[in-house]
Short mmCIF file of C-alpha atoms in Angstrom, two decimals:
data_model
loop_
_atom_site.label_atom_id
_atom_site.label_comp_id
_atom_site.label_asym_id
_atom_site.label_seq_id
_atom_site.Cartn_x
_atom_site.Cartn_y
_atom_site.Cartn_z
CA UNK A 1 38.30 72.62 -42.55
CA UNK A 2 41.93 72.90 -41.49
CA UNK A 3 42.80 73.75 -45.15
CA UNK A 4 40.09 76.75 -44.80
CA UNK A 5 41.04 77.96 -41.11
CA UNK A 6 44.84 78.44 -42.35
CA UNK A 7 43.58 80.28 -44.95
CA UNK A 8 41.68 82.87 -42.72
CA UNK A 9 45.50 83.65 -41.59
CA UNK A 10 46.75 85.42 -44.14
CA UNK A 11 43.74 86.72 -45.26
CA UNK A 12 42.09 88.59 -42.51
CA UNK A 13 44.59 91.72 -42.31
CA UNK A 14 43.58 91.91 -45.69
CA UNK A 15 40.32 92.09 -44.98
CA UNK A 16 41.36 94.75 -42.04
CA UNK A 17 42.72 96.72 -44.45
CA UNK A 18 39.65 96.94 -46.66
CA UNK A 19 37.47 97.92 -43.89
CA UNK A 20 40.00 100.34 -42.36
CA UNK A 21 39.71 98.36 -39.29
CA UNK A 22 43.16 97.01 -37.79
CA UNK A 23 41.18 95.17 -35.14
CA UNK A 24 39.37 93.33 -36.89
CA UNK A 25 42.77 90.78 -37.88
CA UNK A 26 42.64 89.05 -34.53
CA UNK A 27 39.07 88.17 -34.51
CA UNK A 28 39.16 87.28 -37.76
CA UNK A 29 41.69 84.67 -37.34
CA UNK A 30 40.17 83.37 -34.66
CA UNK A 31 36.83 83.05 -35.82
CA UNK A 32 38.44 81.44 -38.78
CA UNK A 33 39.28 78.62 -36.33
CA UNK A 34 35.33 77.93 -36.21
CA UNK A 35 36.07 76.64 -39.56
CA UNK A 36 37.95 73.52 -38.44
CA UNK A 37 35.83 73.27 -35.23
CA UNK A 38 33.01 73.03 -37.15
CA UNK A 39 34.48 70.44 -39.54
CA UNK A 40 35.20 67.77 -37.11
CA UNK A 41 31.48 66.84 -36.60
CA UNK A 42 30.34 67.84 -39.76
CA UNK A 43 30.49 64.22 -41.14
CA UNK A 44 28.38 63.56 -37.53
CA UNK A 45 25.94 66.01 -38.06
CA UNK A 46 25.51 65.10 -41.92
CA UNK A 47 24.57 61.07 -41.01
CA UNK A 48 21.93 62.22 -38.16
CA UNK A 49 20.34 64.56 -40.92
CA UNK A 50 20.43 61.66 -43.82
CA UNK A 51 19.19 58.88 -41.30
CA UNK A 52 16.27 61.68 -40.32
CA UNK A 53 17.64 61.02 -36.39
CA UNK A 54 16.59 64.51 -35.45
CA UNK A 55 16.26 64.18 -31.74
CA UNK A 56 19.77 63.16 -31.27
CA UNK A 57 21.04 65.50 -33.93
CA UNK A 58 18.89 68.32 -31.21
CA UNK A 59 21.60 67.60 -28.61
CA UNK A 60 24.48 68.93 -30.43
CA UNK A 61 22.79 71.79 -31.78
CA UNK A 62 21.05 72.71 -28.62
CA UNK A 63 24.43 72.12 -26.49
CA UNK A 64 25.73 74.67 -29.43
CA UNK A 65 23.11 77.58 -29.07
CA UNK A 66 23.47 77.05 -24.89
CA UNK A 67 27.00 77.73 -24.93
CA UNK A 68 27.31 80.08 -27.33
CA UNK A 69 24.02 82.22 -25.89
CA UNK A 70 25.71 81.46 -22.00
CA UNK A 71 29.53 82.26 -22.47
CA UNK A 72 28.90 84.95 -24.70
CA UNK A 73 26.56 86.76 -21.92
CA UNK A 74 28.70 85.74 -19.16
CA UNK A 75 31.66 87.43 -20.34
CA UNK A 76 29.93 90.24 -22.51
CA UNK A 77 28.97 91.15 -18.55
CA UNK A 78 32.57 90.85 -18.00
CA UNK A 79 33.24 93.92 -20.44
CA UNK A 80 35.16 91.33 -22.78
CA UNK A 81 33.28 93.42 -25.31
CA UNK A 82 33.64 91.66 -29.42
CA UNK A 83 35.78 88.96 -27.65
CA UNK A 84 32.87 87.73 -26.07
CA UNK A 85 31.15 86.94 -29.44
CA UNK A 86 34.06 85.33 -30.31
CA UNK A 87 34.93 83.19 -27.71
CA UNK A 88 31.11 82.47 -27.51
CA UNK A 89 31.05 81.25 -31.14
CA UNK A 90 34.01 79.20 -30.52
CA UNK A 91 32.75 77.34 -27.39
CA UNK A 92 29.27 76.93 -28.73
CA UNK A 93 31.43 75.20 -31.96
CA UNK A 94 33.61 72.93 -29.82
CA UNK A 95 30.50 71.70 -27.72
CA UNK A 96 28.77 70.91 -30.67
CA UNK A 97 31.64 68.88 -32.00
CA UNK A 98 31.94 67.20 -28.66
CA UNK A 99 28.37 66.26 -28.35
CA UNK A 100 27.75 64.89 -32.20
CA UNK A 101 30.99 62.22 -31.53
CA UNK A 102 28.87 61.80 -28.40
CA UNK A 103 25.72 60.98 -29.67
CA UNK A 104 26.76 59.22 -33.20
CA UNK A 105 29.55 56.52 -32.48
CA UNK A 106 30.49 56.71 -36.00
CA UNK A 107 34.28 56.99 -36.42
CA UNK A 108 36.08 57.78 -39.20
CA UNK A 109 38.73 55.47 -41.20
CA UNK A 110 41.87 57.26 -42.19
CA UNK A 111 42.06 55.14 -45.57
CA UNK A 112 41.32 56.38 -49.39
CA UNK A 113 40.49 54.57 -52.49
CA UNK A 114 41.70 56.69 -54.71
CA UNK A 115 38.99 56.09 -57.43
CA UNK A 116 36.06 56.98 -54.97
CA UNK A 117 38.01 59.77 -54.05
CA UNK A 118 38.60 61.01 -57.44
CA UNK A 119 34.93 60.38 -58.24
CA UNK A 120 34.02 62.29 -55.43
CA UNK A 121 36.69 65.38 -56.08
CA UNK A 122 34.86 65.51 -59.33
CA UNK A 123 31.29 65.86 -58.30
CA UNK A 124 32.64 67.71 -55.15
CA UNK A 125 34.48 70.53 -56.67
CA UNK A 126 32.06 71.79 -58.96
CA UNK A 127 29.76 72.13 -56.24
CA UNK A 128 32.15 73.96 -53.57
CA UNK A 129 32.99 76.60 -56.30
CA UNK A 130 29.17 77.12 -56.62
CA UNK A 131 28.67 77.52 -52.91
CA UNK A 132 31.73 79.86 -52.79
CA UNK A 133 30.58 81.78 -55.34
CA UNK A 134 26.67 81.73 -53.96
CA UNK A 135 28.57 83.00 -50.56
CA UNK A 136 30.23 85.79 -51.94
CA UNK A 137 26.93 87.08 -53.99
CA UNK A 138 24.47 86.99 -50.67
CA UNK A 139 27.88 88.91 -49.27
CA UNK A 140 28.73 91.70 -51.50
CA UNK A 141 25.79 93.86 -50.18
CA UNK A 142 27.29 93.84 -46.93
CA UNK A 143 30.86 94.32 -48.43
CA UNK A 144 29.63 97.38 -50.14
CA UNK A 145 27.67 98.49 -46.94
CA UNK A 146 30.92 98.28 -45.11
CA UNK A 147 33.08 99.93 -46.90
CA UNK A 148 30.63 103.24 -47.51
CA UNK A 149 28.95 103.59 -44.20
CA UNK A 150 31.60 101.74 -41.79
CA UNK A 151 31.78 98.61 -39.57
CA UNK A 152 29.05 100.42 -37.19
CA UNK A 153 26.51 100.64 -39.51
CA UNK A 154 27.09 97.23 -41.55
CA UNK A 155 26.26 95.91 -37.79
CA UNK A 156 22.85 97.31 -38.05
CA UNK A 157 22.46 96.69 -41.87
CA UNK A 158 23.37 92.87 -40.51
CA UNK A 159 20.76 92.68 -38.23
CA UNK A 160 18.08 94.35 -40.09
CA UNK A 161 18.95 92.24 -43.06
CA UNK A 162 18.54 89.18 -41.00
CA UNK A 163 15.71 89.84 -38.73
CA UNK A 164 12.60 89.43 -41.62
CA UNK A 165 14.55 85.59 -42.24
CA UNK A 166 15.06 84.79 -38.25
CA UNK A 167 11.22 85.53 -37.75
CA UNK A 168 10.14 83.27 -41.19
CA UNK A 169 13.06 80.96 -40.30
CA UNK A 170 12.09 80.49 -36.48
CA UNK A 171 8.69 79.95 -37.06
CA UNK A 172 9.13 77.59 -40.11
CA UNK A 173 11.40 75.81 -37.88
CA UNK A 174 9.35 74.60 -35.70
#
């Protein structure tokens, strides 16, 4: 996760510069540190799904969705404007870390056998450059969308893209 976030750095004027947007760096970057946020109860979150203990893996998730939904209001109100989202997202992601090292007393053990770890670097890799690769295919429509029409427009080719799979996803959900 750390490894990730620091690579967000250097990337996102890059990505700036490909959408002709020079404030789009900062957020970037700092949504980037979601990455590592996120990381730190992943291992949490992963045990609560494989022992099927969904109603304390709810906490997190819910504690997650309240911040994010409440701090991003509170200071969209404020006329923090995209900062909002992103300090929002950030919150919502550090509350959820908090609560999953609340709820699972699980800690981790900084020590490595190397031949586990080498076992698992060869199943694991494969698989990340799949999922990197599946990422960047569901995102090139919206790379392409972005570029043409502009950052205003991707926003509603976002949300229309995603609204069909919140209403099946929502209701599936539950």
């Amino acid at each position: 996760g750390a490894l990730f976030s620091l690579l967000i750095i250097p990337a996102a004027p890059l990505a700036a510069a490909y959408f002709e947007a020079p404030a789009l760096s900062p957020v970037l970057r700092w949504m980037g540190f979601s990455i590592f946020i996120n990381a730190v109860g992943s291992v949490h979150l992963v045990l609560l799904r494989k022992e099927l203990d969904f109603s304390r893996k709810l906490i997190p998730d819910m504690g997650n969705a309240v911040t994010r939904g409440a701090v991003s209001i509170v200071l969209a109100l404020a006329g923090m404007g995209v900062w909002s989202l992103v300090i929002g997202h950030l919150a919502g992601a550090a509350v959820s870390a908090f609560l999953v090292w609340r709820v699972l007393p699980w800690r981790p053990r900084f020590t490595m056998h190397l031949p586990v770890a080498r076992a698992l670097m060869k199943y694991g890799l494969p698989v990340m450059g799949m999922e990197i690769l599946a990422v960047l295919n569901e995102s090139m429509p919206s790379l392409v969308a972005g570029k043409a029409l502009g950052l205003a427009a991707l926003g509603i080719y976002s949300l229309a893209y995603r609204l069909p799979e919140v209403l099946v996803m929502g209701n599936l959900w539950v």
